[in-house]
């Protein structure tokens, strides 16, 4: 039960690679020490992975929104969670490709080794990113079913907002209140802190993985329930029809 | 005969506006029974609620009130199983723009759980059934309206549905393309014996295609039946047009049995009678006796459009005068 369009590899990789090099070269220009360079590279790569993966999840409904073909998806005998799961699996595969490529660039261009924490911790970190992406993508889907076309902006802005708050390029401790407190409610914060802890950065809070996965799981459960509710509502208000004409 | 679709007391309102909510009643108590293997038409003007009704029957929309059974399954509790057995194609269908005809069919095939060889087979079969071979590699946004409609039909056959909903399948098409689509619908229905519920605002389409027809207006079904009995029920009267030379005594005309109304302008006499075929002979005889030279006679039969108008217009208007304004392009030449 998977989702459409096998975008050409070029299209998936273009923006992540451009973003990666512009930030990577910035660190070279600023002449940062290797650990700080690593800090920032972890940030930009995580962001790319999340962008690619979350948009794939959101595309479970985004494409139908753009094409106005919503009703043809919902008249098919497929459960929405199968649809979302399928989209997520595609997203995981594609963002894994992005990660591998950017990790190779990091190693050879900026001499930063993503495997230093070991394969298992790195896998946990990636899993964390994928779950976070699922969460963001599902939020977009939920917003689409409630707000229709107005929700489209969420697809692009949600993950950027998250980047701002969760400390993609800086530790969250430098943020003004209440942003650090909000950041602690977002799983991404913990996964970033977890990976960075292997490179000598301590955010000053503990049980990173437990918090990260706990929160991610909590949000996913809430979102599954919310999704059912808003789908029910969309069938009452005729939103599915409005998004089909 | 077993029922394919059974709907009782369907009501639906839409609410618009966030702050000041206003209610719009779209369906007000629809009863509908469609037998298995029938082509059933829902005929109604734009905004009558046709799409709304079809969406409710196809589980895309919840009614406010009412009971629906599709193939004996309850539309609330067994919606998922219903979706396996039904499909929908709409006239102004939209599919994924950047994908080709073939890719779109494969994509929806996936949603219907088709995989591998079976899906290839199915897509190939539908592409050839609907004559889409030359367009299989064309992306959706570059297809003509007619081709889009064909693709919509092809998509709606992916799961070999037992009940097929067609929402204005020929809207916006050239007449010749519409005819072709109608033939396909008829052929497919005959071959597969499926039940088809279609909506249209085109009387001719309903008349040609459907075994039974229901008139939908302002959210209510005015009447339902097969096209002929609907026409008989209304008994609007038939229009006889006579082109002549000489002088017609207008008063005489009014006294002939069965004449409801008449008008005479130079060289053309239009008479509305209760039963065209029965009254035609005596009318011509009378005129000939009066020394009128008759050049041509046309008998226009009531068609569904008039039946529909008759049902939907407000009461106590003058039936005869009203009829004269209609155009009788289905005239039979004698
Ligand atoms: N999702 C919706 N929200 C609000 N109003 C709607 C919605 N869908 C349809 N309507 C209204 O319901 C009426 C009937 O619409 P529709 O069923 O599409 O008619 P038809 O298909 O017969 O042209 C129209 O006046 C339309 O504006
Ligand atoms: Mg309609």
GROMACS .gro file of C-alpha atoms in nm, chain A residues 1-5 60 63-80 82-83 146-147 150 231-245, chain B residues 12-16 18 51-52 55 58-62 64 76 79-80 83-84 86-90 92-99 107-108 110-114 155 159 165 167:
model
   88
    1UNK     CA    1   0.000   0.000   0.000
    2UNK     CA    2   0.238   0.264  -0.109
    3UNK     CA    3   0.219   0.603  -0.256
    4UNK     CA    4   0.281   0.758  -0.590
    5UNK     CA    5   0.548   0.927  -0.784
   60UNK     CA    6  -0.066   1.110   0.124
   63UNK     CA    7  -0.120   1.551  -0.391
   64UNK     CA    8  -0.492   1.499  -0.375
   65UNK     CA    9  -0.528   1.851  -0.245
   66UNK     CA   10  -0.334   1.995  -0.538
   67UNK     CA   11  -0.499   1.771  -0.794
   68UNK     CA   12  -0.846   1.808  -0.639
   69UNK     CA   13  -0.881   1.434  -0.650
   70UNK     CA   14  -0.951   1.380  -0.282
   71UNK     CA   15  -1.269   1.180  -0.325
   72UNK     CA   16  -1.106   0.918  -0.540
   73UNK     CA   17  -0.867   0.835  -0.260
   74UNK     CA   18  -1.138   0.817   0.003
   75UNK     CA   19  -1.373   0.605  -0.203
   76UNK     CA   20  -1.105   0.339  -0.241
   77UNK     CA   21  -1.123   0.054   0.010
   78UNK     CA   22  -0.800   0.151   0.178
   79UNK     CA   23  -0.778   0.250   0.541
   80UNK     CA   24  -0.629   0.594   0.593
   82UNK     CA   25  -0.250   0.218   0.547
   83UNK     CA   26  -0.220   0.518   0.321
  146UNK     CA   27  -0.990   2.063   0.870
  147UNK     CA   28  -0.884   2.372   0.676
  150UNK     CA   29  -0.551   2.695   0.369
  231UNK     CA   30  -1.188   1.247   0.882
  232UNK     CA   31  -1.527   1.186   1.038
  233UNK     CA   32  -1.581   1.559   1.051
  234UNK     CA   33  -1.472   1.599   0.688
  235UNK     CA   34  -1.735   1.347   0.586
  236UNK     CA   35  -1.994   1.544   0.775
  237UNK     CA   36  -1.903   1.889   0.650
  238UNK     CA   37  -1.837   1.781   0.293
  239UNK     CA   38  -1.472   1.888   0.308
  240UNK     CA   39  -1.373   1.584   0.105
  241UNK     CA   40  -1.609   1.697  -0.169
  242UNK     CA   41  -1.491   2.055  -0.153
  243UNK     CA   42  -1.137   1.933  -0.206
  244UNK     CA   43  -1.250   1.744  -0.514
  245UNK     CA   44  -1.382   2.021  -0.734
  257UNK     CA   45  -2.848   1.663   0.445
  258UNK     CA   46  -2.768   2.021   0.525
  259UNK     CA   47  -2.443   2.207   0.484
  260UNK     CA   48  -2.333   2.477   0.718
  261UNK     CA   49  -2.120   2.762   0.600
  263UNK     CA   50  -1.734   3.006   1.101
  296UNK     CA   51  -2.362   1.518  -0.635
  297UNK     CA   52  -2.450   1.539  -0.268
  300UNK     CA   53  -2.158   1.121  -0.238
  303UNK     CA   54  -2.090   0.620  -0.204
  304UNK     CA   55  -1.986   0.671   0.163
  305UNK     CA   56  -1.798   0.995   0.100
  306UNK     CA   57  -2.043   1.199   0.299
  307UNK     CA   58  -2.251   1.126   0.605
  309UNK     CA   59  -2.775   1.401   0.876
  321UNK     CA   60  -2.246   0.341   0.824
  324UNK     CA   61  -1.863   0.139   0.470
  325UNK     CA   62  -1.530  -0.029   0.412
  328UNK     CA   63  -1.612   0.061  -0.090
  329UNK     CA   64  -1.472  -0.267  -0.218
  331UNK     CA   65  -1.862   0.026  -0.555
  332UNK     CA   66  -1.682   0.291  -0.751
  333UNK     CA   67  -1.737   0.644  -0.868
  334UNK     CA   68  -1.659   0.839  -1.177
  335UNK     CA   69  -1.746   1.201  -1.211
  337UNK     CA   70  -1.538   1.682  -1.406
  338UNK     CA   71  -1.295   1.435  -1.261
  339UNK     CA   72  -0.951   1.536  -1.148
  340UNK     CA   73  -0.655   1.308  -1.118
  341UNK     CA   74  -0.292   1.362  -1.042
  342UNK     CA   75  -0.186   1.618  -1.296
  343UNK     CA   76   0.172   1.528  -1.357
  344UNK     CA   77   0.101   1.159  -1.394
  352UNK     CA   78  -0.173   0.440  -0.878
  353UNK     CA   79  -0.544   0.387  -0.820
  355UNK     CA   80  -0.264   0.014  -0.592
  356UNK     CA   81  -0.528   0.177  -0.375
  357UNK     CA   82  -0.762  -0.104  -0.478
  358UNK     CA   83  -0.509  -0.358  -0.368
  359UNK     CA   84  -0.408  -0.471  -0.715
  400UNK     CA   85  -1.052   0.423  -1.304
  404UNK     CA   86  -1.230  -0.301  -0.894
  410UNK     CA   87  -2.191   0.575  -0.950
  412UNK     CA   88  -2.183   1.180  -1.167
   0.00000   0.00000   0.00000
